[in-house]
Coordinates of C-alpha atoms and ligand atoms in Angstrom, one line a residue:
Chain A
M1 CA 6.8 24.2 -20.7
E2 CA 9.6 25.8 -18.5
T3 CA 12.8 23.8 -17.6
K4 CA 13.6 23.8 -13.8
F5 CA 16.8 22.1 -14.0
S6 CA 19.6 22.1 -16.6
V7 CA 22.2 19.5 -16.3
K8 CA 25.0 19.2 -18.9
D9 CA 27.7 16.9 -18.7
L10 CA 27.9 16.1 -15.3
D11 CA 30.1 13.5 -14.1
L12 CA 30.4 12.6 -10.1
F13 CA 33.1 10.5 -8.3
Y14 CA 33.4 8.9 -5.1
G15 CA 37.1 9.2 -4.6
A16 CA 38.4 6.9 -7.5
F17 CA 34.9 5.1 -8.2
Q18 CA 32.8 7.2 -11.2
A19 CA 29.2 6.7 -9.8
L20 CA 27.6 9.4 -12.6
H21 CA 29.0 9.4 -16.4
H22 CA 28.2 12.6 -18.2
I23 CA 24.6 13.0 -17.0
N24 CA 22.3 15.5 -19.6
I25 CA 19.0 16.4 -18.7
E26 CA 16.6 18.8 -18.7
I27 CA 14.2 18.2 -15.7
P28 CA 10.6 20.5 -16.6
G29 CA 9.0 22.6 -13.7
K30 CA 5.6 21.7 -12.1
Q31 CA 5.8 18.3 -13.0
V32 CA 6.6 15.1 -11.5
T33 CA 9.9 13.3 -12.9
A34 CA 10.7 10.0 -11.8
F35 CA 14.3 7.9 -11.9
I36 CA 14.3 4.5 -12.4
G37 CA 17.1 1.7 -12.9
P38 CA 18.4 -1.0 -10.7
S39 CA 20.3 -0.7 -7.2
G40 CA 23.7 1.2 -7.3
C41 CA 22.9 2.7 -10.7
G42 CA 23.4 6.3 -9.4
K43 CA 19.7 7.7 -9.2
S44 CA 20.2 8.8 -5.5
T45 CA 23.6 10.2 -5.9
F46 CA 22.4 12.3 -8.9
L47 CA 19.1 13.2 -6.8
R48 CA 21.6 14.4 -4.0
T49 CA 23.4 16.8 -6.9
L50 CA 20.6 18.7 -7.3
N51 CA 20.3 20.1 -3.5
R52 CA 24.2 19.8 -3.1
M53 CA 23.6 17.2 -0.5
N54 CA 26.6 15.6 -2.1
D55 CA 28.5 18.0 -0.6
L56 CA 28.3 16.4 2.9
I57 CA 30.6 13.5 1.9
D58 CA 34.1 14.6 1.4
T59 CA 35.1 12.2 -1.3
V60 CA 33.0 13.3 -3.8
K61 CA 34.2 15.2 -6.8
I62 CA 31.9 16.6 -9.4
T63 CA 32.4 18.6 -13.0
G64 CA 29.7 19.4 -15.4
Y65 CA 27.2 22.1 -14.8
V66 CA 23.5 22.1 -12.9
S67 CA 21.3 25.2 -13.0
L68 CA 18.4 25.8 -11.6
D69 CA 16.2 28.4 -13.5
G70 CA 19.3 29.0 -15.5
E71 CA 21.4 29.8 -12.4
D72 CA 24.5 27.5 -11.7
I73 CA 23.8 25.9 -8.6
Y74 CA 27.7 24.9 -7.9
S75 CA 29.1 28.3 -8.2
G76 CA 28.1 31.0 -6.4
V77 CA 25.1 30.1 -5.1
D78 CA 24.9 29.7 -1.4
V79 CA 24.1 26.2 -0.5
M80 CA 21.8 26.9 2.3
K81 CA 19.8 29.0 0.4
L82 CA 19.6 26.5 -2.5
R83 CA 18.3 24.0 0.1
T84 CA 15.2 26.3 1.1
R85 CA 14.4 26.0 -2.8
V86 CA 14.8 22.8 -3.1
G87 CA 13.3 20.4 -0.8
M88 CA 13.8 17.0 0.1
V89 CA 12.2 14.0 1.6
F90 CA 14.3 10.7 2.5
Q91 CA 13.6 7.3 2.2
K92 CA 13.7 6.2 5.4
P93 CA 11.1 8.8 7.7
N94 CA 13.3 11.2 9.4
P95 CA 11.2 13.4 11.6
F96 CA 13.6 15.1 14.4
P97 CA 12.8 13.8 17.9
M98 CA 10.9 16.7 18.9
S99 CA 7.1 17.5 18.7
I100 CA 4.9 17.6 15.4
Y101 CA 4.7 21.2 15.9
D102 CA 8.2 21.7 16.4
N103 CA 9.2 19.4 13.2
V104 CA 7.2 21.4 10.7
A105 CA 8.0 25.0 12.5
Y106 CA 12.0 23.8 12.5
G107 CA 12.7 25.0 8.9
P108 CA 11.2 28.5 8.7
R109 CA 12.5 29.0 12.6
C110 CA 15.8 28.3 11.2
Q111 CA 15.1 31.2 8.8
G112 CA 14.5 33.7 11.5
I113 CA 10.4 33.4 11.5
K114 CA 9.7 33.7 15.3
D115 CA 6.6 35.1 15.7
K116 CA 4.0 32.5 16.8
K117 CA 0.8 33.5 15.0
S118 CA 2.9 33.0 11.4
L119 CA 4.5 29.8 12.9
D120 CA 1.1 28.7 13.6
A121 CA -0.4 29.5 10.2
I122 CA 2.8 27.9 8.3
V123 CA 2.3 24.8 10.4
E124 CA -1.1 24.5 9.7
K125 CA -1.0 25.2 6.3
S126 CA 2.0 22.6 5.6
L127 CA 0.3 19.9 7.5
R128 CA -3.0 20.4 5.5
G129 CA -0.9 20.5 2.5
A130 CA 0.9 17.1 3.5
A131 CA -3.1 15.7 4.4
L132 CA -2.1 15.5 7.8
W133 CA -3.3 17.9 9.2
D134 CA -6.9 15.9 10.7
E135 CA -4.5 13.3 12.1
A136 CA -2.3 15.4 13.8
K137 CA -4.0 18.6 14.8
D138 CA -5.2 17.2 18.3
R139 CA -1.3 15.9 19.0
L140 CA 0.8 18.8 17.6
N141 CA 2.8 19.0 21.0
K142 CA 3.4 15.3 20.9
S143 CA 6.5 13.5 19.9
A144 CA 6.7 13.3 16.4
L145 CA 8.3 9.5 16.5
G146 CA 5.0 8.8 18.2
L147 CA 3.3 8.7 14.7
S148 CA 3.0 5.8 12.1
G149 CA 5.7 5.4 9.1
G150 CA 3.2 6.5 7.0
Q151 CA 2.5 9.6 9.2
Q152 CA 5.8 10.2 9.5
Q153 CA 6.7 10.4 5.8
R154 CA 4.1 13.1 5.2
L155 CA 5.1 14.7 8.5
C156 CA 8.5 14.9 6.7
I157 CA 6.5 15.8 3.4
A158 CA 5.0 18.8 5.5
R159 CA 8.2 19.9 6.9
A160 CA 9.5 20.2 3.5
I161 CA 6.5 22.3 2.3
A162 CA 6.7 24.1 5.2
M163 CA 9.7 26.1 3.3
E164 CA 7.5 26.8 0.5
P165 CA 10.2 25.5 -1.7
E166 CA 10.1 25.6 -5.3
V167 CA 11.3 21.5 -5.8
I168 CA 10.5 18.8 -3.7
L169 CA 13.3 15.6 -4.3
M170 CA 11.9 12.6 -3.1
D171 CA 14.2 9.4 -2.6
E172 CA 12.1 6.4 -2.4
P173 CA 9.7 8.0 -0.2
T174 CA 6.9 5.1 0.1
S175 CA 9.5 2.1 0.0
A176 CA 9.2 1.8 3.9
L177 CA 5.6 2.0 3.8
D178 CA 2.8 -0.4 3.8
P179 CA 0.2 -0.3 0.7
I180 CA -2.3 2.1 2.4
A181 CA 0.2 4.5 3.5
T182 CA 2.1 4.7 -0.1
Q183 CA -1.0 5.3 -1.9
K184 CA -1.8 8.5 0.6
V185 CA 1.7 9.6 -0.4
E186 CA 1.0 9.2 -3.7
E187 CA -2.3 11.1 -3.8
L188 CA -0.7 13.8 -1.9
I189 CA 2.2 14.1 -5.0
E190 CA -0.4 14.1 -7.3
S191 CA -1.9 16.9 -5.3
L192 CA 1.4 18.7 -4.7
K193 CA 2.7 18.7 -8.7
K194 CA 0.1 21.9 -9.1
D195 CA 2.8 23.8 -7.1
Y196 CA 5.9 22.3 -7.0
T197 CA 8.3 20.6 -9.1
I198 CA 9.1 17.3 -7.7
V199 CA 11.6 14.8 -8.5
I200 CA 11.4 11.0 -7.2
V201 CA 13.3 8.2 -7.1
T202 CA 11.5 4.9 -6.9
H203 CA 12.0 1.1 -7.5
S204 CA 8.6 0.4 -8.4
M205 CA 7.5 0.7 -12.3
Q206 CA 4.0 0.7 -10.9
Q207 CA 4.3 3.8 -9.0
A208 CA 6.4 5.6 -11.8
A209 CA 4.3 4.7 -14.2
R210 CA 1.1 6.1 -12.0
I211 CA 2.3 9.1 -10.6
S212 CA 4.8 10.7 -13.2
D213 CA 4.9 12.8 -15.9
K214 CA 8.7 12.0 -16.9
T215 CA 10.6 9.1 -16.3
A216 CA 14.4 9.0 -16.0
F217 CA 16.3 5.4 -16.7
F218 CA 19.3 5.1 -15.2
L219 CA 21.8 2.3 -15.9
M220 CA 25.6 2.1 -14.0
G221 CA 25.6 5.8 -13.7
E222 CA 24.5 6.8 -17.2
L223 CA 21.1 8.2 -18.0
I224 CA 20.2 5.7 -20.4
E225 CA 16.6 7.3 -21.7
F226 CA 14.6 10.2 -20.6
G227 CA 11.1 10.9 -21.7
D228 CA 7.3 11.0 -21.4
T229 CA 6.4 8.4 -18.4
N230 CA 4.0 7.3 -21.2
Q231 CA 6.4 6.9 -24.0
I232 CA 9.3 5.3 -21.9
F233 CA 6.6 2.4 -20.5
T234 CA 4.9 1.9 -23.7
K235 CA 7.5 2.6 -26.7
P236 CA 10.9 2.7 -24.8
H237 CA 13.6 3.8 -27.5
D238 CA 16.4 1.9 -26.1
K239 CA 16.7 -1.7 -25.5
R240 CA 18.1 -1.9 -22.3
T241 CA 15.0 0.5 -21.3
E242 CA 12.7 -2.2 -22.5
D243 CA 14.6 -5.0 -20.8
Y244 CA 14.5 -3.1 -17.7
I245 CA 10.6 -2.5 -17.1
T246 CA 9.7 -5.6 -18.8
G247 CA 11.9 -7.4 -16.0
R248 CA 14.7 -8.9 -18.0
F249 CA 16.7 -7.5 -15.7
G250 CA 17.5 -5.3 -12.5
Chain B
M1 CA 36.8 -46.5 19.0
V2 CA 39.6 -46.0 16.5
E3 CA 41.1 -49.1 17.7
L4 CA 38.2 -51.2 17.4
S5 CA 37.2 -50.1 14.0
V6 CA 40.6 -50.9 12.9
K7 CA 40.6 -54.5 14.4
L8 CA 37.3 -55.4 12.8
E9 CA 38.0 -53.7 9.7
E10 CA 41.2 -56.2 9.4
E11 CA 39.0 -59.0 9.8
N12 CA 37.1 -57.8 6.6
S13 CA 34.0 -59.0 7.6
V14 CA 30.9 -57.5 5.9
E15 CA 28.8 -58.1 9.2
C16 CA 31.3 -56.6 11.1
A17 CA 31.3 -53.5 9.3
L18 CA 27.7 -53.3 9.1
F19 CA 27.6 -53.7 13.0
L20 CA 30.0 -51.7 13.4
H21 CA 28.7 -48.6 11.1
Y22 CA 25.4 -49.4 12.9
F23 CA 27.3 -49.2 16.4
E24 CA 28.8 -46.0 15.3
V25 CA 26.1 -44.3 14.2
E26 CA 22.9 -45.1 16.2
V27 CA 24.7 -46.0 19.6
L28 CA 27.7 -44.2 20.1
S29 CA 26.6 -41.3 18.6
V30 CA 23.7 -41.0 21.1
E31 CA 25.8 -41.8 23.6
K32 CA 28.2 -39.1 23.0
E33 CA 25.9 -36.7 22.3
M34 CA 24.7 -37.4 26.0
S35 CA 27.4 -37.2 27.5
V36 CA 28.6 -33.9 25.6
N37 CA 25.4 -32.4 26.7
Q38 CA 25.6 -32.9 30.1
R39 CA 29.1 -31.9 30.4
R40 CA 27.5 -28.6 28.6
V41 CA 24.7 -28.4 31.1
M42 CA 27.1 -28.9 34.4
M43 CA 29.5 -26.2 32.7
E44 CA 26.9 -23.9 32.2
K45 CA 25.8 -24.4 35.9
L46 CA 29.3 -24.0 37.1
F47 CA 29.6 -21.0 35.2
H48 CA 26.3 -19.8 36.1
G49 CA 27.2 -20.1 39.5
I50 CA 30.8 -18.3 39.2
F51 CA 29.0 -15.2 37.2
F52 CA 26.5 -15.2 40.2
T53 CA 29.3 -15.2 43.0
A54 CA 31.5 -12.6 41.4
A55 CA 28.3 -10.3 40.5
S56 CA 27.5 -10.9 44.8
I57 CA 30.8 -9.8 45.4
A58 CA 29.9 -6.3 44.7
V59 CA 26.4 -6.3 46.1
V60 CA 27.6 -7.3 49.5
S61 CA 30.4 -5.0 49.2
V62 CA 28.1 -2.0 48.5
A63 CA 25.8 -3.3 51.6
L64 CA 28.4 -3.8 53.9
I65 CA 29.7 -0.3 53.4
I66 CA 26.4 1.2 53.7
I67 CA 25.5 -0.5 56.7
F68 CA 28.7 -0.2 58.3
I69 CA 29.1 3.3 58.0
F70 CA 25.3 4.1 58.6
S71 CA 25.3 1.9 61.6
R72 CA 28.3 4.2 63.1
G73 CA 27.3 7.5 61.9
L74 CA 23.8 7.3 63.3
Q75 CA 25.0 5.9 66.7
P76 CA 25.3 9.6 68.1
F77 CA 21.5 10.5 67.5
F78 CA 20.1 7.8 69.2
P79 CA 19.9 7.3 73.1
G80 CA 22.4 5.0 74.9
N81 CA 25.3 6.3 72.7
E82 CA 28.5 5.3 74.9
F83 CA 29.8 8.8 74.1
G84 CA 26.9 10.8 74.3
N85 CA 24.1 12.4 71.9
Y86 CA 23.8 14.7 69.2
N87 CA 20.8 16.7 68.0
P88 CA 20.5 15.6 64.5
I89 CA 19.4 19.0 63.2
S90 CA 22.3 20.8 65.2
F91 CA 24.9 18.4 63.1
L92 CA 23.2 19.3 59.7
T93 CA 22.3 22.7 60.3
G94 CA 25.4 23.7 62.1
L95 CA 27.6 26.2 61.2
N96 CA 30.7 25.2 63.3
W97 CA 33.0 22.3 63.5
R98 CA 34.9 22.4 66.7
P99 CA 35.8 18.9 67.9
S100 CA 37.6 20.1 71.3
F101 CA 34.5 21.6 72.3
G102 CA 32.2 19.1 71.2
T103 CA 30.6 21.0 68.2
F104 CA 30.0 19.4 65.2
G105 CA 27.6 21.1 62.7
I106 CA 28.5 20.0 58.8
G107 CA 25.9 22.6 57.6
Y108 CA 28.5 24.9 56.1
M109 CA 30.1 21.9 54.7
I110 CA 26.8 20.6 52.7
V111 CA 26.9 24.2 51.6
S112 CA 30.4 24.1 50.3
S113 CA 30.2 20.8 49.2
L114 CA 27.2 21.9 47.0
L115 CA 28.6 25.2 45.6
A116 CA 31.6 23.7 44.8
T117 CA 29.7 21.1 42.3
L118 CA 27.6 23.5 41.2
G119 CA 30.3 26.1 40.2
A120 CA 32.5 22.8 38.9
I121 CA 29.5 22.1 36.6
L122 CA 28.7 25.6 35.3
L123 CA 32.1 25.8 34.6
G124 CA 33.1 22.3 33.6
V125 CA 29.6 21.3 31.4
P126 CA 29.6 24.3 28.7
I127 CA 33.5 24.0 27.8
A128 CA 33.0 19.9 28.2
L129 CA 29.9 20.1 25.7
L130 CA 31.8 22.6 23.2
T131 CA 34.8 20.2 23.0
A132 CA 32.8 17.3 22.5
V133 CA 30.8 19.1 19.8
F134 CA 34.1 20.1 18.3
L135 CA 35.4 16.9 18.0
A136 CA 32.4 15.1 17.3
E137 CA 31.3 17.6 14.7
V138 CA 33.7 20.2 13.5
A139 CA 37.3 18.9 13.9
P140 CA 39.0 17.5 10.9
K141 CA 39.4 13.9 11.6
R142 CA 42.8 13.9 12.0
L143 CA 42.7 16.7 14.2
A144 CA 40.3 14.7 16.3
A145 CA 42.3 11.8 16.6
I146 CA 45.0 14.1 18.6
I147 CA 42.9 15.7 20.5
Q148 CA 40.5 12.6 21.7
P149 CA 43.6 10.9 23.2
A150 CA 44.2 14.1 24.9
V151 CA 41.0 14.4 26.7
E152 CA 41.2 10.9 27.7
L153 CA 44.3 11.0 29.0
L154 CA 43.3 14.1 31.2
A155 CA 40.5 11.6 32.6
A156 CA 43.3 9.1 33.8
I157 CA 45.1 11.5 35.6
P158 CA 45.4 10.7 39.3
S159 CA 43.3 13.2 41.5
V160 CA 46.0 14.0 43.8
L161 CA 48.0 15.3 40.7
Y162 CA 45.2 17.8 39.7
G163 CA 45.3 18.9 43.4
V164 CA 49.1 19.6 43.1
F165 CA 48.5 21.5 39.8
G166 CA 45.9 23.4 41.9
F167 CA 48.2 24.0 44.7
A168 CA 50.9 25.3 42.5
I169 CA 49.0 27.0 40.1
I170 CA 45.7 27.9 40.3
A171 CA 45.8 28.8 44.1
P172 CA 48.5 31.2 43.5
A173 CA 46.5 32.4 40.5
V174 CA 43.8 33.3 42.7
R175 CA 45.5 34.6 45.4
N176 CA 46.5 37.2 43.4
I177 CA 43.0 38.5 42.7
S178 CA 41.7 37.7 46.1
P179 CA 41.0 40.0 49.1
Y180 CA 42.3 37.4 51.3
S181 CA 46.2 36.2 51.7
T182 CA 45.3 32.7 51.0
G183 CA 44.4 31.4 47.1
N184 CA 43.0 28.5 49.0
S185 CA 39.1 29.3 48.3
L186 CA 36.0 27.8 46.9
L187 CA 36.8 29.6 43.6
A188 CA 40.5 27.3 43.5
V189 CA 38.2 24.5 44.4
I190 CA 35.7 25.3 41.5
L191 CA 38.4 25.4 39.1
V192 CA 40.4 22.4 40.1
L193 CA 36.9 20.3 39.9
S194 CA 35.8 21.4 36.6
I195 CA 39.0 20.5 34.8
M196 CA 38.6 17.4 36.6
I197 CA 35.3 16.7 35.5
L198 CA 35.7 18.0 31.8
P199 CA 37.2 15.1 30.2
T200 CA 34.7 12.7 31.7
I201 CA 31.9 14.6 30.6
A202 CA 33.6 15.6 27.4
S203 CA 34.1 11.8 26.4
I204 CA 30.7 10.7 27.1
C205 CA 29.3 13.8 25.4
T206 CA 31.2 13.0 22.1
T207 CA 30.6 9.2 22.2
S208 CA 26.7 9.9 22.8
I209 CA 27.0 13.1 20.1
R210 CA 28.5 10.7 17.4
A211 CA 25.5 8.3 18.1
V212 CA 23.3 10.8 17.1
P213 CA 21.9 9.1 13.4
G214 CA 23.2 11.3 10.7
Y215 CA 19.8 11.3 8.8
Y216 CA 18.8 13.9 11.6
R217 CA 21.8 16.1 10.2
E218 CA 20.5 15.4 7.0
G219 CA 17.2 16.1 7.4
S220 CA 18.0 19.3 9.0
L221 CA 20.9 20.5 6.4
A222 CA 18.3 19.9 3.7
L223 CA 15.9 22.3 5.0
G224 CA 18.2 24.9 4.6
A225 CA 19.5 25.0 8.3
S226 CA 23.1 26.0 8.8
K227 CA 25.6 23.7 10.4
I228 CA 25.7 25.1 13.7
Q229 CA 21.5 25.4 13.8
T230 CA 21.7 21.9 13.0
I231 CA 24.0 21.0 15.8
F232 CA 22.5 23.5 18.3
K233 CA 18.8 22.4 17.4
V234 CA 18.8 18.9 16.5
V235 CA 22.0 17.0 17.4
I236 CA 22.4 18.0 20.9
P237 CA 18.9 18.0 22.0
S238 CA 19.1 14.3 20.0
A239 CA 21.8 13.4 22.8
K240 CA 20.6 14.7 25.5
S241 CA 20.2 11.8 27.6
G242 CA 23.8 11.0 27.1
I243 CA 24.7 14.5 28.1
L244 CA 22.4 14.7 30.9
T245 CA 24.3 11.3 32.1
A246 CA 27.9 12.9 31.5
I247 CA 26.7 15.5 33.7
V248 CA 25.4 13.7 36.4
L249 CA 28.4 11.6 36.3
G250 CA 30.3 14.9 36.5
V251 CA 28.0 16.2 39.8
G252 CA 29.2 12.9 41.3
R253 CA 32.6 13.0 40.9
A254 CA 32.3 16.4 41.8
I255 CA 30.8 15.9 45.2
G256 CA 33.0 12.8 45.9
E257 CA 36.5 14.2 45.0
T258 CA 38.7 14.5 47.9
M259 CA 42.3 14.3 47.5
A260 CA 42.0 17.2 44.6
V261 CA 40.4 19.5 47.1
I262 CA 42.0 19.2 50.1
L263 CA 45.1 20.9 48.8
V264 CA 43.0 24.2 47.4
A265 CA 40.2 24.4 49.7
G266 CA 41.7 26.0 52.9
N267 CA 40.4 24.5 56.1
S268 CA 37.4 26.4 57.2
E269 CA 36.3 25.9 60.8
G270 CA 33.1 27.2 60.4
G271 CA 30.9 29.9 58.2
I272 CA 28.8 29.5 55.3
P273 CA 31.7 30.9 52.5
S274 CA 30.6 34.5 52.2
S275 CA 32.4 35.0 48.4
I276 CA 34.2 32.7 46.3
F277 CA 37.4 33.6 47.7
S278 CA 36.4 32.2 51.1
I279 CA 38.0 29.3 52.5
I280 CA 36.2 26.3 52.6
R281 CA 35.7 22.7 54.0
P282 CA 33.6 20.1 52.0
L283 CA 32.4 17.0 53.3
T284 CA 34.8 14.6 51.9
V285 CA 38.0 16.8 53.3
N286 CA 36.5 17.0 56.5
I287 CA 36.4 13.4 56.7
A288 CA 39.5 12.8 55.2
L289 CA 41.4 14.9 57.3
E290 CA 40.6 14.2 60.8
M291 CA 39.4 10.3 60.3
G292 CA 43.3 9.6 60.6
Y293 CA 43.6 10.6 64.1
A294 CA 39.9 11.0 65.7
A295 CA 38.2 9.1 68.6
G296 CA 35.1 8.7 70.0
M297 CA 32.4 11.7 69.3
Q298 CA 34.8 12.8 67.0
Q299 CA 35.0 9.4 64.8
Q300 CA 31.6 8.9 64.9
M301 CA 30.7 12.3 63.9
L302 CA 33.1 11.8 60.8
F303 CA 30.9 8.7 60.2
S304 CA 27.5 10.8 60.2
T305 CA 29.3 13.2 57.7
A306 CA 29.6 10.3 55.7
V307 CA 26.1 9.2 55.8
V308 CA 25.4 12.7 54.3
L309 CA 27.9 12.4 51.5
I310 CA 26.5 8.8 50.6
I311 CA 23.0 9.9 50.5
F312 CA 23.9 12.5 48.3
I313 CA 25.7 9.8 46.4
I314 CA 22.7 7.7 46.1
I315 CA 20.4 10.4 45.2
I316 CA 22.9 11.6 42.2
N317 CA 22.7 7.3 41.0
L318 CA 18.9 7.1 41.4
V319 CA 18.6 10.4 39.3
L320 CA 21.0 8.2 36.8
S321 CA 19.0 5.5 36.5
K322 CA 16.0 7.6 36.1
I323 CA 17.8 9.3 33.1
Q324 CA 18.9 6.1 31.6
K325 CA 15.6 4.2 31.9
K326 CA 13.8 7.5 30.7
A327 CA 16.6 7.1 27.3
G328 CA 15.4 3.5 27.3
Ligands
LIG1 N1 29.5 7.8 0.1 C1 29.8 7.0 -0.7 N2 31.0 6.5 -1.1 C2 31.2 5.8 -1.9 N3 30.4 4.9 -2.7 C3 29.4 5.4 -2.8 C4 28.7 6.2 -1.8 N4 27.5 6.2 -2.0 C5 26.9 5.5 -2.8 N5 28.0 5.0 -3.5 C6 28.1 4.2 -4.9 O1 27.8 5.1 -5.9 C7 26.6 3.9 -6.6 C8 25.7 4.7 -6.8 O2 24.9 4.8 -5.7 P1 23.1 5.4 -5.3 O3 23.2 5.4 -3.9 O4 23.1 6.4 -6.1 O5 22.4 4.0 -6.4 P2 20.7 4.1 -6.3 O6 20.6 3.9 -7.8 O7 20.3 5.4 -5.6 O8 20.7 2.6 -5.5 P3 19.4 2.0 -4.8 O9 18.4 1.8 -5.5 O10 19.7 0.9 -4.0 O11 18.9 3.1 -3.5 C9 26.9 2.7 -5.8 O12 27.7 1.9 -6.5 C10 27.3 3.2 -4.5 O13 28.1 2.1 -4.1
LIG2 MG1 18.9 5.1 -3.5

């Protein structure tokens, strides 16, 4: 199994506060990796180091090494290019206040694709990929803000897919959705892992168990345990992992 | 109440104490509450009345001004006016204003006002918007903290000072490049007005750009968009209604501005401006220059000019409320 992200000795500071301590992890390609852990343990922070979204925060200082396919993403890499390879879906669905079509076409257009036919094709393919085509095909030119929360989140996934990224990072993508919408997104994630490497942050143990191949457990900025999801949930090596998944704290 | 309780307690009687307790808890508290409540209700009503009166003053003033101006300004167009009648079409489309000849055409003034406003918007809005983008999105916080108060101070400068600036600096500069012997011109008016509306538009745009939620920016950047793409494709469109509001307010300010314009407009007696170097006579200037001494028909026609101006302002405000309603 090829390694997609390789992280070595990663420390991250918000000003003087150290949010991540010496993270070492190898995230495999074409699999679903779940990050779990109590609130504030640094899951989102770590996820955002993988597409350098933390660059947007002035106070952040990062040391250590993060590579994508063996290439150090923190030195000599074009951040914009990196983000076309590593897409992201946020906790709160955040479609732009424009039409469904324009939302999906946004990324490709930013890359300079103007041809209407190519864009049409990309939009359809992405919406199909995100299992939204049937619901959206008759209202492509309507505002994306008119969609339901679950549809909006799938639109955000479609928007990410439209870039044909290699990796999709998802930060609690279903926490704002009802159970039915959640199930749809989970099914979608299942189907996406054929083509994409997926890293997902989740607060739901069941969700991690259902959809992920690998699970990483974080606690207070440290990576406590990382392994096959099955192993983590049935025979955790670390006492703290066991306490967390059995609900004894967090 | 306190005295009573002291007295009763001094007697040290259990019954008294009990009675007192009952009296305090059941009777007094109910009575007290009622009176407090009644007072609150009264205060409520009183303040309601005060608020209503205050708000009515504004409405009544607006109504009075409009009624007054319309009743005076429309008189010349109705039969039986003491100074004679004037054809409203010739008034609105006339290209000459010669009170001594009884000629009162404001068509060329309407055109001047509109051209000056349009020019000021075309020039001022892009600069203001770029200023706002710089302040809200690009400038380091410390630099923004210096520039923003400067922009706000610019908004607070009395308009006559803009006029003085235009008279002393802009008009002479325009004269240097003008085919005519004066720098007073449509161009000078446009320049003064665009500087004048710039701070208002820039401030409102800055506020509305800052109000665009961060998750739109994150969403865009996470798709590999550049910062500039994010600003022009997501942030500015999201701030659209605020920006439109700013523009409409700018239009209102530009079309209604008088003092700054008088000093650089020239004083055209007629004719549609043929170039940006032509002298002009916007509606506001017409009213301000002559109202002081005019009488009879001339004075009425100045009120008629005011009617036209007020209609423009009402239209602008309708547009504004439409925009704001649409934005929710
Ligand atoms: N912009 C920031 N500036 C300063 N500190 C921050 C910032 N963002 C996060 N932190 C801190 O870093 C730590 C990790 O935050 P993070 O958001 O990564 O946690 P999380 O595991 O995603 O939590 P949750 O499950 O609640 O989303 C927290 O202590 C948080 O307060
Ligand atoms: Mg988080």
